[in-house]
Short mmCIF file of C-alpha atoms and ligand atoms in Angstrom, two decimals:
data_model
loop_
_atom_site.label_atom_id
_atom_site.label_comp_id
_atom_site.label_asym_id
_atom_site.label_seq_id
_atom_site.Cartn_x
_atom_site.Cartn_y
_atom_site.Cartn_z
CA UNK A 1 15.87 74.14 9.42
CA UNK A 2 15.56 72.72 5.94
CA UNK A 3 17.23 75.68 4.23
CA UNK A 4 20.81 75.09 3.05
CA UNK A 5 22.67 78.36 2.56
CA UNK A 6 25.85 78.73 0.49
CA UNK A 7 27.68 82.04 0.40
CA UNK A 8 29.92 82.53 -2.62
CA UNK A 9 32.69 85.08 -3.16
CA UNK A 10 31.10 86.69 -6.18
CA UNK A 11 28.35 86.59 -8.79
CA UNK A 12 30.24 84.28 -11.17
CA UNK A 13 30.67 81.68 -8.48
CA UNK A 14 26.98 82.00 -7.56
CA UNK A 15 26.02 81.50 -11.23
CA UNK A 16 28.28 78.46 -11.65
CA UNK A 17 26.92 76.80 -8.54
CA UNK A 18 23.32 77.47 -9.55
CA UNK A 19 23.92 76.11 -13.08
CA UNK A 20 25.65 73.06 -11.58
CA UNK A 21 22.59 72.29 -9.48
CA UNK A 22 20.26 72.61 -12.46
CA UNK A 23 22.58 70.41 -14.56
CA UNK A 24 22.71 67.77 -11.82
CA UNK A 25 18.91 67.59 -11.72
CA UNK A 26 18.57 67.46 -15.52
CA UNK A 27 21.12 64.61 -15.69
CA UNK A 28 19.39 62.73 -12.87
CA UNK A 29 16.21 62.46 -14.98
CA UNK A 30 17.34 61.20 -18.38
CA UNK A 31 14.74 60.13 -20.96
CA UNK A 32 11.06 60.96 -21.12
CA UNK A 33 9.67 62.64 -19.20
CA UNK A 34 12.79 64.54 -18.21
CA UNK A 35 13.26 67.10 -15.47
CA UNK A 36 10.64 69.77 -14.89
CA UNK A 37 12.16 73.16 -14.07
CA UNK A 38 10.55 76.32 -12.72
CA UNK A 39 12.36 79.40 -14.02
CA UNK A 40 12.66 83.09 -13.16
CA UNK A 41 13.66 86.10 -15.22
CA UNK A 42 15.43 89.25 -13.98
CA UNK A 43 19.11 90.12 -13.64
CA UNK A 44 20.07 87.50 -11.07
CA UNK A 45 19.73 84.29 -13.16
CA UNK A 46 21.46 85.70 -16.28
CA UNK A 47 24.84 84.24 -15.30
CA UNK A 48 23.24 80.86 -14.55
CA UNK A 49 21.58 80.83 -17.99
CA UNK A 50 24.90 81.75 -19.66
CA UNK A 51 26.60 78.89 -17.86
CA UNK A 52 23.85 76.40 -18.81
CA UNK A 53 24.16 77.50 -22.44
CA UNK A 54 27.90 76.86 -22.41
CA UNK A 55 27.32 73.38 -20.90
CA UNK A 56 24.95 72.68 -23.80
CA UNK A 57 27.47 74.06 -26.32
CA UNK A 58 30.32 71.92 -25.02
CA UNK A 59 28.08 68.85 -25.22
CA UNK A 60 27.92 68.14 -21.49
CA UNK A 61 24.20 68.92 -21.07
CA UNK A 62 21.03 68.50 -23.13
CA UNK A 63 17.57 69.97 -22.54
CA UNK A 64 15.95 67.61 -25.09
CA UNK A 65 13.49 66.11 -22.59
CA UNK A 66 13.30 69.01 -20.13
CA UNK A 67 10.05 70.90 -19.52
CA UNK A 68 9.94 74.38 -18.04
CA UNK A 69 7.38 76.56 -16.32
CA UNK A 70 8.14 80.23 -15.92
CA UNK A 71 7.13 81.93 -12.74
CA UNK A 72 5.47 85.00 -14.12
CA UNK A 73 4.70 87.36 -16.98
CA UNK A 74 3.60 90.98 -17.23
CA UNK A 75 0.05 91.78 -18.31
CA UNK A 76 -0.21 93.90 -21.45
CA UNK A 77 3.08 93.11 -23.23
CA UNK A 78 2.99 90.89 -26.30
CA UNK A 79 5.41 87.92 -26.36
CA UNK A 80 7.61 89.73 -28.91
CA UNK A 81 7.88 92.90 -26.79
CA UNK A 82 11.50 92.97 -25.64
CA UNK A 83 10.45 93.60 -22.03
CA UNK A 84 8.13 90.60 -21.91
CA UNK A 85 9.34 87.53 -20.07
CA UNK A 86 8.53 85.42 -23.15
CA UNK A 87 11.11 87.49 -25.06
CA UNK A 88 13.63 87.45 -22.20
CA UNK A 89 13.51 83.64 -21.95
CA UNK A 90 13.98 83.11 -25.69
CA UNK A 91 16.82 85.64 -25.88
CA UNK A 92 18.68 84.65 -22.75
CA UNK A 93 18.19 80.90 -22.71
CA UNK A 94 15.76 78.92 -24.84
CA UNK A 95 16.94 79.85 -28.35
CA UNK A 96 20.50 78.83 -27.46
CA UNK A 97 19.74 75.27 -26.27
CA UNK A 98 17.93 72.17 -27.56
CA UNK A 99 14.76 72.54 -25.46
CA UNK A 100 11.60 71.78 -27.45
CA UNK A 101 9.31 74.78 -27.84
CA UNK A 102 6.27 72.66 -26.88
CA UNK A 103 7.91 71.87 -23.53
CA UNK A 104 8.18 75.58 -22.65
CA UNK A 105 5.39 77.05 -20.53
CA UNK A 106 4.99 80.74 -19.66
CA UNK A 107 1.70 82.17 -18.37
CA UNK A 108 -0.42 83.71 -21.14
CA UNK A 109 -1.16 86.86 -19.19
CA UNK A 110 -3.02 88.43 -22.11
CA UNK A 111 -5.60 85.64 -22.35
CA UNK A 112 -9.20 86.90 -22.67
CA UNK A 113 -10.09 84.87 -19.57
CA UNK A 114 -7.06 85.27 -17.31
CA UNK A 115 -8.60 83.28 -14.47
CA UNK A 116 -9.20 80.28 -16.74
CA UNK A 117 -5.63 80.61 -18.07
CA UNK A 118 -4.26 80.57 -14.51
CA UNK A 119 -6.24 77.41 -13.68
CA UNK A 120 -5.00 75.85 -16.93
CA UNK A 121 -1.39 76.72 -16.02
CA UNK A 122 -1.75 74.89 -12.71
CA UNK A 123 -3.33 71.94 -14.52
CA UNK A 124 -0.36 71.79 -16.93
CA UNK A 125 2.07 71.75 -14.00
CA UNK A 126 0.16 68.83 -12.49
CA UNK A 127 0.03 66.97 -15.82
CA UNK A 128 3.81 67.38 -16.11
CA UNK A 129 4.12 65.62 -12.75
CA UNK A 130 4.88 68.77 -10.73
CA UNK A 131 8.04 70.90 -10.70
CA UNK A 132 11.28 69.17 -9.64
CA UNK A 133 13.32 72.32 -9.09
CA UNK A 134 12.00 75.87 -8.86
CA UNK A 135 14.67 78.52 -9.34
CA UNK A 136 13.81 81.86 -7.72
CA UNK A 137 15.22 85.37 -7.63
CA UNK A 138 14.35 87.67 -4.72
CA UNK A 139 12.82 91.14 -4.88
CA UNK A 140 14.26 93.96 -2.76
CA UNK A 141 10.89 93.92 -1.02
CA UNK A 142 11.07 90.16 -0.35
CA UNK A 143 8.86 89.09 -3.24
CA UNK A 144 9.29 85.77 -5.03
CA UNK A 145 7.70 85.58 -8.44
CA UNK A 146 5.41 88.58 -8.33
CA UNK A 147 4.06 87.62 -4.92
CA UNK A 148 4.29 91.05 -3.36
CA UNK A 149 4.22 91.86 0.38
CA UNK A 150 0.94 90.79 1.99
CA UNK A 151 0.30 88.06 -0.56
CA UNK A 152 -2.03 85.26 0.42
CA UNK A 153 0.29 82.29 1.13
CA UNK A 154 -2.01 79.52 -0.21
CA UNK A 155 -2.58 81.25 -3.59
CA UNK A 156 -1.87 79.39 -6.83
CA UNK A 157 -1.26 81.06 -10.22
CA UNK A 158 -3.18 84.34 -10.30
CA UNK A 159 -3.23 87.92 -11.56
CA UNK A 160 -1.57 90.50 -9.29
CA UNK A 161 -1.15 94.24 -9.04
CA UNK A 162 2.56 95.07 -8.83
CA UNK A 163 3.88 96.85 -5.78
CA UNK A 164 5.08 100.45 -6.29
CA UNK A 165 8.59 99.32 -5.18
CA UNK A 166 8.62 96.59 -7.86
CA UNK A 167 7.51 99.04 -10.55
CA UNK A 168 10.39 101.31 -9.52
CA UNK A 169 12.93 98.46 -9.34
CA UNK A 170 11.93 97.16 -12.80
CA UNK A 171 11.80 100.60 -14.44
CA UNK A 172 15.52 100.14 -15.25
CA UNK A 173 14.52 97.83 -18.11
CA UNK A 174 12.04 100.30 -19.67
CA UNK A 175 12.57 103.70 -21.30
CA UNK A 176 10.31 105.32 -18.69
CA UNK A 177 8.59 104.25 -15.49
CA UNK A 178 5.19 104.87 -17.13
CA UNK A 179 5.86 101.98 -19.48
CA UNK A 180 6.25 99.43 -16.68
CA UNK A 181 3.12 97.25 -16.62
CA UNK A 182 1.04 97.59 -13.44
CA UNK A 183 -0.22 93.99 -13.45
CA UNK A 184 1.25 90.54 -13.91
CA UNK A 185 0.31 86.88 -13.71
CA UNK A 186 2.41 84.90 -11.25
CA UNK A 187 2.57 81.46 -9.75
CA UNK A 188 1.39 81.88 -6.16
CA UNK A 189 3.29 81.07 -2.99
CA UNK A 190 1.05 77.98 -2.86
CA UNK A 191 2.30 76.91 -6.32
CA UNK A 192 5.93 77.52 -5.30
CA UNK A 193 5.58 75.56 -2.04
CA UNK A 194 4.33 72.51 -3.99
CA UNK A 195 7.61 72.26 -5.98
CA UNK A 196 9.77 69.32 -4.88
CA UNK A 197 12.85 71.49 -4.40
CA UNK A 198 13.59 75.20 -4.53
CA UNK A 199 16.76 77.18 -5.23
CA UNK A 200 16.74 80.88 -4.29
CA UNK A 201 19.45 83.14 -5.73
CA UNK A 202 20.36 86.63 -4.53
CA UNK A 203 23.25 88.90 -5.37
CA UNK A 204 24.26 92.37 -4.22
CA UNK A 205 23.90 94.59 -1.14
CA UNK A 206 20.40 95.81 -2.09
CA UNK A 207 19.11 92.28 -1.47
CA UNK A 208 20.73 91.87 1.97
CA UNK A 209 17.72 93.06 4.06
CA UNK A 210 15.29 90.83 2.11
CA UNK A 211 17.68 87.87 2.44
CA UNK A 212 17.92 88.40 6.19
CA UNK A 213 14.14 88.68 6.51
CA UNK A 214 13.54 85.61 4.37
CA UNK A 215 15.99 83.37 6.24
CA UNK A 216 16.13 84.71 9.78
CA UNK A 217 12.95 86.76 10.21
CA UNK A 218 9.49 85.66 11.26
CA UNK A 219 7.43 83.81 8.66
CA UNK A 220 5.07 86.52 7.49
CA UNK A 221 3.17 87.55 4.34
CA UNK A 222 4.83 90.97 4.82
CA UNK A 223 7.98 89.27 3.49
CA UNK A 224 6.70 86.63 1.05
CA UNK A 225 10.03 84.75 0.70
CA UNK A 226 9.90 83.94 4.43
CA UNK A 227 7.32 81.25 3.50
CA UNK A 228 10.28 79.22 2.17
CA UNK A 229 11.21 78.45 5.80
CA UNK A 230 8.25 76.02 5.75
CA UNK A 231 9.61 74.08 2.75
CA UNK A 232 11.61 70.89 3.26
CA UNK A 233 14.14 71.26 0.43
CA UNK A 234 15.42 74.79 -0.16
CA UNK A 235 18.91 75.73 -1.32
CA UNK A 236 19.89 79.39 -1.09
CA UNK A 237 22.91 80.62 -3.04
CA UNK A 238 24.13 84.13 -2.19
CA UNK A 239 27.12 86.26 -2.90
CA UNK A 240 28.90 87.91 0.02
CA UNK A 241 27.03 91.19 -0.36
CA UNK A 242 23.59 89.59 -0.32
CA UNK A 243 24.63 87.56 2.76
CA UNK A 244 26.17 90.53 4.57
CA UNK A 245 23.35 91.00 7.12
CA UNK A 246 22.94 87.33 8.05
CA UNK A 247 23.81 86.48 11.67
CA UNK A 248 24.90 82.97 10.90
CA UNK A 249 27.29 83.54 7.95
C1 LIG B 301 11.24 87.30 -12.17
C2 LIG B 301 10.68 87.28 -10.83
C3 LIG B 301 11.11 88.27 -9.78
C4 LIG B 301 12.62 88.48 -9.74
C5 LIG B 301 13.00 89.48 -8.65
C6 LIG B 301 14.48 89.78 -8.63
O1 LIG B 301 10.66 86.30 -12.98
O2 LIG B 301 9.84 86.49 -10.57
O3 LIG B 301 10.67 87.80 -8.53
O4 LIG B 301 13.25 87.25 -9.50
O5 LIG B 301 12.29 90.68 -8.85
O6 LIG B 301 14.83 90.40 -9.82
P1 LIG B 301 16.37 90.70 -10.20
O7 LIG B 301 17.01 89.36 -10.37
O8 LIG B 301 16.29 91.46 -11.49
O9 LIG B 301 16.94 91.47 -9.06
#
């Protein structure tokens, strides 16, 4: 199996390892064009972003020539809404490092013609030479990006209706569940599988069943992350709790 699994003692260790892998890739592609990263939002990568920011601050890492493509964005929130993924990325990462704003890509989910915007997003990824490293979080329901259970595996960037379980899980960021958007634009499983390498991060007991399904279960659209078993270069970094149901660890 092409999936390399590392189980860490705690979230800080997970974050340091994840940041180390991103830094290694960025340093391996100096000059123009630099590394192309795929990035997630959510709680899980926050420690990794903090660590990458401190590497930039101590002068050991630069994002000068790095390009990024975010996985997804809600439909109906403006980029300056504090729950939008545009806002999250600026707040938690981009504004603290030397990445160039024109090298940042996040789906414009409010475009008048969303389908054309999705096709354009895929075209931009191709023009950038494809994604070198896609960093992923994992939903409690096994989603990656906003590819919910029963997603079509070959799909590229597209508009999706969010699963009820995702709306509930993400309500913690909003003042009420009614404010959680019902739709999003996400890279598809097909877009994710085209990335040259993938790093999946999961922390906490709530993720343990999805982790087990993704790594040890059958490959099935019912658990979208299980598609990663088909990919040739996947690194999974877990803390003990997220790994607690795995047979092999
Ligand atoms: C976020 C994303 C989602 C999250 C997942 C886990 O851009 O695509 O798939 O990675 O919902 O979220 P957290 O990390 O908040 O548990």
